[in-house]
Coordinates of C-alpha atoms and ligand atoms in Angstrom, one line a residue:
M1 CA -30.3 5.4 39.3
D2 CA -28.5 4.7 36.7
F3 CA -26.8 7.4 34.7
T4 CA -25.3 5.1 32.2
A5 CA -28.0 2.9 31.4
G6 CA -28.9 3.3 27.3
L7 CA -25.4 4.8 26.7
M8 CA -24.1 2.7 22.7
P9 CA -21.2 2.2 23.5
L10 CA -18.4 3.8 21.2
E11 CA -17.6 0.5 19.6
T12 CA -21.0 -0.5 18.0
A13 CA -21.4 3.3 17.8
L14 CA -18.1 3.4 14.9
T15 CA -19.3 0.7 13.9
Q16 CA -22.7 1.1 12.2
M17 CA -21.3 4.9 11.1
L18 CA -17.8 2.5 9.2
D19 CA -20.5 -0.1 7.8
R20 CA -22.8 2.6 6.5
I21 CA -20.6 4.3 4.6
S22 CA -18.2 2.8 1.3
P23 CA -15.1 4.4 -0.1
L24 CA -15.6 8.1 -2.2
Q25 CA -14.9 6.5 -5.9
D26 CA -14.3 10.1 -7.6
V27 CA -9.9 9.9 -8.6
E28 CA -7.6 12.7 -10.5
T29 CA -5.2 12.8 -11.2
L30 CA -2.2 14.5 -10.4
P31 CA 1.6 16.1 -10.1
L32 CA 3.9 13.4 -8.1
G33 CA 5.0 16.0 -6.0
R34 CA 1.4 17.3 -5.7
G35 CA 0.3 14.3 -4.2
F36 CA 1.4 14.4 -0.3
G37 CA -0.8 13.1 1.1
R38 CA -3.5 12.0 -0.8
I39 CA -4.8 8.2 -0.7
A40 CA -4.0 6.2 -3.6
A41 CA -6.9 5.4 -6.5
R42 CA -5.6 1.9 -8.1
D43 CA -2.1 -0.2 -7.4
I44 CA 0.4 0.9 -7.8
V45 CA 2.1 -1.5 -9.8
S46 CA 6.8 -1.2 -10.2
P47 CA 7.5 -0.6 -14.5
L48 CA 11.1 -1.1 -13.2
N49 CA 14.2 -2.9 -10.8
V50 CA 15.1 -1.1 -8.3
P51 CA 17.7 -0.8 -8.3
G52 CA 17.4 -1.2 -11.5
F53 CA 20.5 -3.3 -12.5
D54 CA 23.7 -5.3 -10.6
N55 CA 25.5 -1.8 -8.4
S56 CA 28.5 -0.9 -6.4
A57 CA 27.5 -0.4 -3.1
M58 CA 31.3 0.0 -1.9
D59 CA 33.7 2.6 -2.9
G60 CA 36.4 -0.1 -4.0
Y61 CA 37.8 -3.0 -6.4
A62 CA 35.6 -5.1 -8.5
V63 CA 37.5 -8.4 -9.1
R64 CA 36.7 -12.1 -9.5
L65 CA 36.8 -14.7 -7.1
A66 CA 39.3 -16.9 -9.5
D67 CA 41.8 -13.6 -9.5
V68 CA 41.9 -13.3 -5.6
A69 CA 42.5 -17.2 -5.2
T70 CA 45.8 -16.8 -6.5
G71 CA 47.1 -14.3 -4.8
N72 CA 48.6 -12.0 -6.2
A73 CA 48.6 -8.3 -7.1
L74 CA 45.9 -6.7 -10.0
P75 CA 46.9 -4.2 -12.4
V76 CA 43.5 -1.5 -12.6
A77 CA 41.8 -2.0 -16.3
G78 CA 39.7 0.9 -15.7
K79 CA 37.5 2.9 -13.4
A80 CA 33.3 2.4 -13.3
F81 CA 31.7 6.0 -11.9
A82 CA 28.1 6.1 -10.6
G83 CA 26.5 7.2 -14.8
Q84 CA 29.9 6.1 -16.3
P85 CA 29.7 2.3 -16.8
F86 CA 33.2 0.2 -17.7
N87 CA 32.7 -1.4 -20.7
A88 CA 35.8 -2.2 -22.0
A89 CA 37.1 -5.6 -22.1
W90 CA 38.0 -7.1 -19.0
P91 CA 41.3 -9.0 -19.1
V92 CA 41.5 -12.2 -16.8
G93 CA 43.6 -11.1 -13.4
T94 CA 43.1 -7.6 -13.2
C95 CA 40.9 -5.4 -11.4
V96 CA 38.1 -2.1 -11.7
R97 CA 38.2 0.4 -9.4
I98 CA 34.5 1.1 -8.7
M99 CA 33.1 3.7 -7.3
T100 CA 30.0 3.5 -5.4
G101 CA 26.4 3.5 -7.8
A102 CA 28.0 2.3 -10.5
P103 CA 27.5 -0.7 -12.5
V104 CA 29.9 -3.4 -12.0
P105 CA 31.1 -4.5 -14.8
A106 CA 30.2 -9.0 -15.9
G107 CA 31.5 -11.1 -14.9
C108 CA 32.7 -9.8 -11.5
D109 CA 31.7 -11.7 -8.8
A110 CA 32.6 -9.0 -5.9
V111 CA 33.6 -5.3 -5.0
V112 CA 36.6 -5.3 -2.1
M113 CA 35.7 -1.8 -0.2
Q114 CA 39.2 0.1 -0.4
E115 CA 39.9 0.4 3.2
E116 CA 40.6 -4.2 2.3
T117 CA 43.2 -3.2 0.1
E118 CA 47.1 -2.5 -0.9
Q119 CA 49.0 -1.0 -2.9
T120 CA 52.3 -2.9 -5.1
D121 CA 54.0 -1.4 -7.3
G122 CA 52.6 -4.5 -9.6
G123 CA 48.7 -3.7 -9.1
V124 CA 45.4 -4.1 -5.5
R125 CA 45.9 -6.3 -3.5
V126 CA 43.1 -7.6 -1.4
T127 CA 44.1 -7.8 1.6
A128 CA 40.8 -9.6 3.6
S129 CA 38.6 -12.3 2.6
V130 CA 36.2 -12.0 0.1
N131 CA 32.7 -13.3 -1.0
A132 CA 30.4 -13.6 -3.2
G133 CA 28.7 -11.2 -4.0
Q134 CA 29.1 -9.0 -1.5
N135 CA 29.2 -4.9 -1.6
I136 CA 26.8 -5.6 -4.6
R137 CA 23.5 -4.7 -4.8
R138 CA 21.5 -7.0 -6.9
A139 CA 19.1 -5.3 -9.6
G140 CA 15.4 -5.6 -8.6
E141 CA 16.5 -6.4 -4.2
D142 CA 13.9 -3.7 -3.0
I143 CA 11.2 -3.7 -5.2
T144 CA 11.0 -6.1 -8.6
L145 CA 9.8 -5.1 -12.0
G146 CA 5.6 -6.0 -11.9
T147 CA 5.3 -6.2 -8.5
V148 CA 2.4 -4.2 -6.5
V149 CA 4.5 -1.4 -4.5
Y150 CA 1.3 0.0 -2.7
A151 CA -1.9 -1.1 -2.8
A152 CA -5.1 1.3 -3.9
G153 CA -6.0 2.7 0.0
Q154 CA -2.0 4.1 0.6
K155 CA -2.0 6.7 1.6
L156 CA 1.0 8.9 0.0
T157 CA 3.6 10.0 2.8
V158 CA 7.5 11.1 2.4
A159 CA 7.2 7.1 3.5
E160 CA 6.2 6.5 -0.5
L161 CA 6.7 9.5 -2.6
P162 CA 10.1 8.8 -2.9
V163 CA 10.0 5.5 -4.1
L164 CA 7.8 6.3 -6.5
A165 CA 9.9 9.2 -7.8
S166 CA 12.9 6.1 -7.5
L167 CA 10.5 4.3 -9.8
G168 CA 10.6 7.2 -12.6
I169 CA 6.5 7.5 -11.8
A170 CA 5.5 10.9 -12.3
E171 CA 2.3 10.4 -12.5
L172 CA -0.4 9.5 -9.4
V173 CA -4.7 8.7 -9.9
V174 CA -5.9 9.7 -6.7
V175 CA -9.8 9.8 -4.5
R176 CA -10.6 13.2 -5.1
K177 CA -11.0 14.9 -1.8
V178 CA -13.8 14.5 0.5
R179 CA -15.8 17.6 0.7
V180 CA -17.3 18.6 4.1
A181 CA -19.6 21.3 5.1
I182 CA -19.8 22.9 8.5
F183 CA -21.5 25.0 10.3
S184 CA -21.4 25.8 14.6
T185 CA -25.1 26.3 16.5
G186 CA -25.8 29.0 18.6
D187 CA -27.3 32.3 19.7
E188 CA -24.6 32.7 22.4
L189 CA -21.8 32.7 20.0
Q190 CA -19.4 35.2 18.9
L191 CA -16.9 35.7 15.4
P192 CA -13.5 36.1 17.2
G193 CA -12.6 40.4 17.0
Q194 CA -16.3 41.4 18.1
P195 CA -17.3 42.8 21.1
L196 CA -19.5 40.2 23.1
Q197 CA -22.6 40.4 23.9
E198 CA -24.2 39.7 28.1
G199 CA -24.0 35.8 27.9
Q200 CA -21.7 34.9 24.4
I201 CA -18.8 33.4 23.4
Y202 CA -16.5 33.2 21.5
D203 CA -17.6 30.4 18.7
T204 CA -14.1 27.4 19.1
N205 CA -15.5 24.6 17.6
R206 CA -15.3 25.3 13.8
L207 CA -11.6 25.9 14.4
A208 CA -10.8 23.2 15.5
V209 CA -13.8 21.6 13.4
H210 CA -12.2 23.2 10.4
L211 CA -8.4 23.0 11.3
M212 CA -8.6 19.3 12.0
L213 CA -10.5 18.5 8.3
E214 CA -7.7 20.9 6.2
Q215 CA -5.3 19.1 8.3
L216 CA -7.1 15.7 7.0
G217 CA -6.3 16.6 3.9
C218 CA -10.7 17.8 3.0
E219 CA -12.0 20.7 1.2
V220 CA -13.8 23.4 4.4
I221 CA -17.0 25.2 3.2
N222 CA -17.0 27.0 5.9
L223 CA -21.5 28.3 6.6
G224 CA -20.3 30.2 9.8
I225 CA -22.4 30.6 12.5
I226 CA -26.8 29.5 12.5
P227 CA -28.4 31.2 15.1
D228 CA -30.9 29.0 17.1
D229 CA -33.8 29.7 14.4
P230 CA -35.0 26.6 13.0
Q231 CA -35.4 28.3 9.4
K232 CA -32.0 29.3 9.8
L233 CA -30.8 26.0 10.4
R234 CA -33.2 24.3 7.4
A235 CA -31.4 26.8 5.2
A236 CA -27.6 25.9 6.7
F237 CA -28.8 22.2 6.4
I238 CA -29.6 22.3 2.9
E239 CA -26.9 24.5 1.5
A240 CA -24.4 22.0 3.4
D241 CA -25.7 19.2 1.9
N242 CA -26.0 20.1 -1.2
A243 CA -22.6 20.8 -1.5
A244 CA -20.7 18.5 0.6
D245 CA -20.5 14.8 1.1
V246 CA -20.6 15.0 4.9
V247 CA -21.9 17.8 7.0
I248 CA -20.7 18.4 10.3
S249 CA -22.5 20.8 13.0
S250 CA -21.5 21.3 15.9
G251 CA -24.1 22.6 18.8
G252 CA -27.5 22.0 19.6
V253 CA -27.7 18.0 19.6
S254 CA -29.0 17.9 23.5
V255 CA -32.3 18.0 24.8
G256 CA -32.2 21.3 26.0
E257 CA -35.1 23.6 24.5
A258 CA -32.9 25.1 21.9
D259 CA -31.3 21.9 20.3
Y260 CA -33.4 21.9 17.2
T261 CA -31.6 19.1 15.6
K262 CA -32.4 16.4 16.3
I263 CA -36.1 17.8 14.8
L264 CA -34.7 19.3 11.8
L265 CA -32.9 16.7 11.0
E266 CA -35.8 14.1 11.2
E267 CA -37.5 16.4 8.3
L268 CA -34.5 16.1 6.0
G269 CA -33.4 12.5 6.8
E270 CA -32.7 10.0 8.7
I271 CA -30.6 10.3 11.6
G272 CA -29.3 7.9 14.4
F273 CA -29.3 11.0 17.8
W274 CA -26.7 8.3 20.4
K275 CA -26.1 9.3 23.3
L276 CA -22.5 8.0 23.8
A277 CA -21.1 5.9 26.5
I278 CA -18.3 7.9 26.8
K279 CA -16.3 11.3 28.5
P280 CA -16.0 13.6 27.1
G281 CA -18.6 14.0 24.8
K282 CA -22.5 12.4 25.5
P283 CA -24.6 13.4 22.4
F284 CA -23.4 12.6 19.2
A285 CA -25.3 12.5 15.7
F286 CA -24.9 10.3 13.3
G287 CA -27.1 10.4 9.7
K288 CA -27.8 11.2 6.0
L289 CA -28.7 13.3 5.2
A290 CA -30.5 13.9 0.9
H291 CA -27.3 13.7 -0.3
S292 CA -24.4 14.0 2.1
W293 CA -23.9 11.7 5.7
F294 CA -25.2 13.9 8.7
C295 CA -22.4 14.0 12.0
G296 CA -23.7 16.6 15.3
L297 CA -20.8 17.2 18.0
P298 CA -21.8 18.1 20.7
G299 CA -21.6 21.7 22.1
N300 CA -19.0 21.1 24.5
P301 CA -15.5 22.5 22.4
V302 CA -13.3 18.5 24.3
S303 CA -16.1 16.9 23.9
A304 CA -16.1 18.3 20.4
A305 CA -13.1 17.7 19.3
L306 CA -12.7 14.4 20.7
T307 CA -15.3 13.5 19.1
F308 CA -14.0 14.4 15.6
Y309 CA -11.6 12.9 16.9
Q310 CA -12.0 9.3 17.9
L311 CA -15.9 8.9 15.5
V312 CA -15.5 12.1 12.3
L313 CA -12.1 11.1 12.1
P314 CA -12.2 6.9 11.1
M315 CA -15.2 7.5 9.1
L316 CA -13.8 10.2 7.4
A317 CA -10.8 7.8 6.7
K318 CA -13.0 5.3 5.3
L319 CA -14.4 7.6 2.6
S320 CA -10.9 8.6 1.5
G321 CA -10.1 5.0 1.0
N322 CA -7.8 5.1 3.5
T323 CA -6.7 1.6 4.1
A324 CA -5.1 2.6 7.2
S325 CA -5.3 2.2 10.7
P326 CA -6.2 6.4 11.3
L327 CA -5.5 6.5 14.8
P328 CA -2.8 5.7 17.1
L329 CA -1.6 2.9 18.1
R330 CA -2.3 2.2 22.1
Q331 CA -0.2 1.5 24.6
R332 CA 0.2 0.4 27.8
V333 CA 1.8 2.9 30.5
R334 CA 1.9 2.7 34.2
A335 CA 0.0 6.0 35.6
A336 CA 2.6 7.9 37.8
T337 CA -0.3 10.2 39.0
R338 CA -4.0 9.6 40.5
L339 CA -7.0 9.3 38.1
K340 CA -10.2 10.7 38.9
K341 CA -13.3 8.2 37.0
S342 CA -16.3 7.3 37.6
P343 CA -17.6 4.2 36.5
G344 CA -20.3 3.2 33.6
R345 CA -18.4 5.1 30.4
L346 CA -15.5 5.6 28.8
D347 CA -13.8 8.8 29.2
F348 CA -10.2 9.5 27.7
Q349 CA -8.5 12.1 30.4
R350 CA -5.9 14.3 28.7
G351 CA -2.1 13.2 30.0
I352 CA 1.7 14.2 29.3
L353 CA 3.8 10.6 29.2
T354 CA 7.0 11.9 29.8
R355 CA 9.9 8.3 30.6
N356 CA 10.8 8.5 34.4
A357 CA 14.6 7.6 35.6
E358 CA 14.7 4.2 34.8
G359 CA 13.9 5.1 31.2
A360 CA 10.1 3.5 31.4
L361 CA 7.3 5.9 29.4
E362 CA 4.5 7.2 32.4
V363 CA 1.4 9.4 32.0
S364 CA 1.0 11.8 34.5
T365 CA -3.3 14.0 33.8
T366 CA -4.0 17.5 32.1
G367 CA -5.5 18.4 35.8
H368 CA -9.0 19.2 35.3
Q369 CA -11.0 16.9 33.2
G370 CA -13.9 19.8 32.8
S371 CA -14.9 19.4 28.6
H372 CA -14.7 23.3 28.1
I373 CA -10.9 23.0 29.4
F374 CA -9.7 23.5 26.1
S375 CA -6.3 23.5 26.6
S376 CA -5.9 20.4 28.0
F377 CA -4.7 19.4 24.5
S378 CA -2.7 21.5 24.6
Q379 CA -1.1 20.6 28.1
G380 CA -1.1 17.3 27.1
N381 CA 0.3 14.5 24.9
C382 CA -1.6 11.9 25.0
F383 CA -5.6 10.5 25.9
I384 CA -5.4 8.2 28.7
V385 CA -8.2 6.2 27.8
L386 CA -10.0 4.6 30.8
E387 CA -12.1 1.0 30.8
R388 CA -15.8 2.5 30.5
E389 CA -16.7 0.5 34.1
R390 CA -12.9 1.6 36.5
G391 CA -13.3 3.4 39.3
N392 CA -10.7 5.9 40.5
V393 CA -7.3 4.4 39.1
E394 CA -3.8 5.1 41.9
A395 CA -0.4 6.1 40.8
G396 CA 1.4 3.0 39.5
E397 CA -1.6 0.9 37.5
W398 CA -1.0 -0.3 35.5
V399 CA -3.3 2.3 32.7
E400 CA -3.3 2.6 28.4
V401 CA -2.8 5.7 26.7
E402 CA -3.2 6.4 22.8
S403 CA -0.5 9.4 21.9
F404 CA -2.2 12.2 19.9
N405 CA -1.0 12.4 16.1
H406 CA -0.3 15.3 14.2
L407 CA -3.9 17.0 14.2
F408 CA -2.6 18.0 18.2
G409 CA 1.0 18.4 18.0
G410 CA 1.6 15.0 18.4
Ligands
AMP501 P1 -25.2 23.2 23.7 O1 -24.7 21.9 22.7 O2 -25.1 23.2 22.3 O3 -26.5 22.7 24.2 O4 -23.7 23.8 23.4 C1 -23.4 22.5 25.0 C2 -21.6 24.0 25.5 O5 -20.9 24.2 25.0 C3 -23.0 25.4 26.0 O6 -21.5 25.4 27.0 C4 -22.2 26.0 24.4 O7 -22.1 27.6 25.5 C5 -21.2 25.0 24.9 N1 -20.7 26.1 23.2 C6 -22.0 24.8 21.7 N2 -21.5 25.2 20.6 C7 -19.8 26.1 20.9 C8 -18.6 26.6 20.4 N3 -18.2 26.1 19.2 N4 -17.5 26.7 21.2 C9 -17.3 27.2 21.8 N5 -18.5 26.4 23.0 C10 -19.0 26.3 22.3
MG502 MG1 -26.7 25.5 21.2

């Protein structure tokens, strides 16, 4: 019997989700210093040249090539400091003492670094050959006035915000945060801090999802634990749908008798229930409620975190207007250990990526890969992504790995 028939490939599910949603259009204005992690809502055009003026890259002497060519020592006509230009007349046959960042005086062909000069009674003698333009940082060399520095959709981080500061930009127009309502479903779930009754377990998924959403810069509306009771679930879905752009639940999406999510969502919205050809994480739901998008994560914690990471994260990235690829690049490395795998589903095993004695990257397994072994995220630092049709992997075979991003400590 083929247990993999009817399973949807991850890429198909992802394409179907991403094709349907479009980025939020609402924007907000923020001071530059509060923009970390936000998405630019408009193209950011440079109001300045950077550098703003030709300036010295070295501490040394500003010279004219014709004066250097004479071989004469050059008396020092004056000094230029960063923030204090040399504006006096610059007589032929002299040089100007100049510090890093100071504007070069008009007519200057090059800056000679201090180490390539010697002091003589007659002035400064240049001891090395001098090329036109050397040690001069040209106006607009980094960023030219009027060009688009960052296109709309750029995520603004420590790589971008200081550049905007260098342009004198004090305010940002960014896409508003995505609002996400979350809840866990299950009669067996208990809050940490409360005693467990027989058969109860602590709610893991809601914290995992809440933390990931916060790290992604979403606004989280946390509706707690909802029991497997159709009335209470219906009320939770309606409250979540009214409050958020996206509703994320966990549990109740498989085919057990207390799995009401499917029935309710058929009533309240338009929902696709998918059995995905991935491991862990087979059951996953996606669809549209009256006002929001819905994602139903599987109950098993590793499956919930994995489907969030591989499916919900790209969806949230698109909704937030972020145009960059949301997940780290995959790379090919050798397996250092045997990896158990049966054909039929795309596997996301947790692995440990290290450098071996020869300096090459290699990956080993974190051990037990059960969908309840959440500690594997902490032991590992990457996913080992094993193709759908692949079977067991022997040590030494090539495999693809995807390093964890910052959500899992990467
Ligand atoms: P379900 O999809 O609701 O049948 O749940 C599948 C498995 O995941 C069961 O063993 C549940 O007890 C467990 N589970 C469901 N929700 C959670 C949760 N929020 N935290 C930890 N385990 C859960
Ligand atoms: Mg359940």
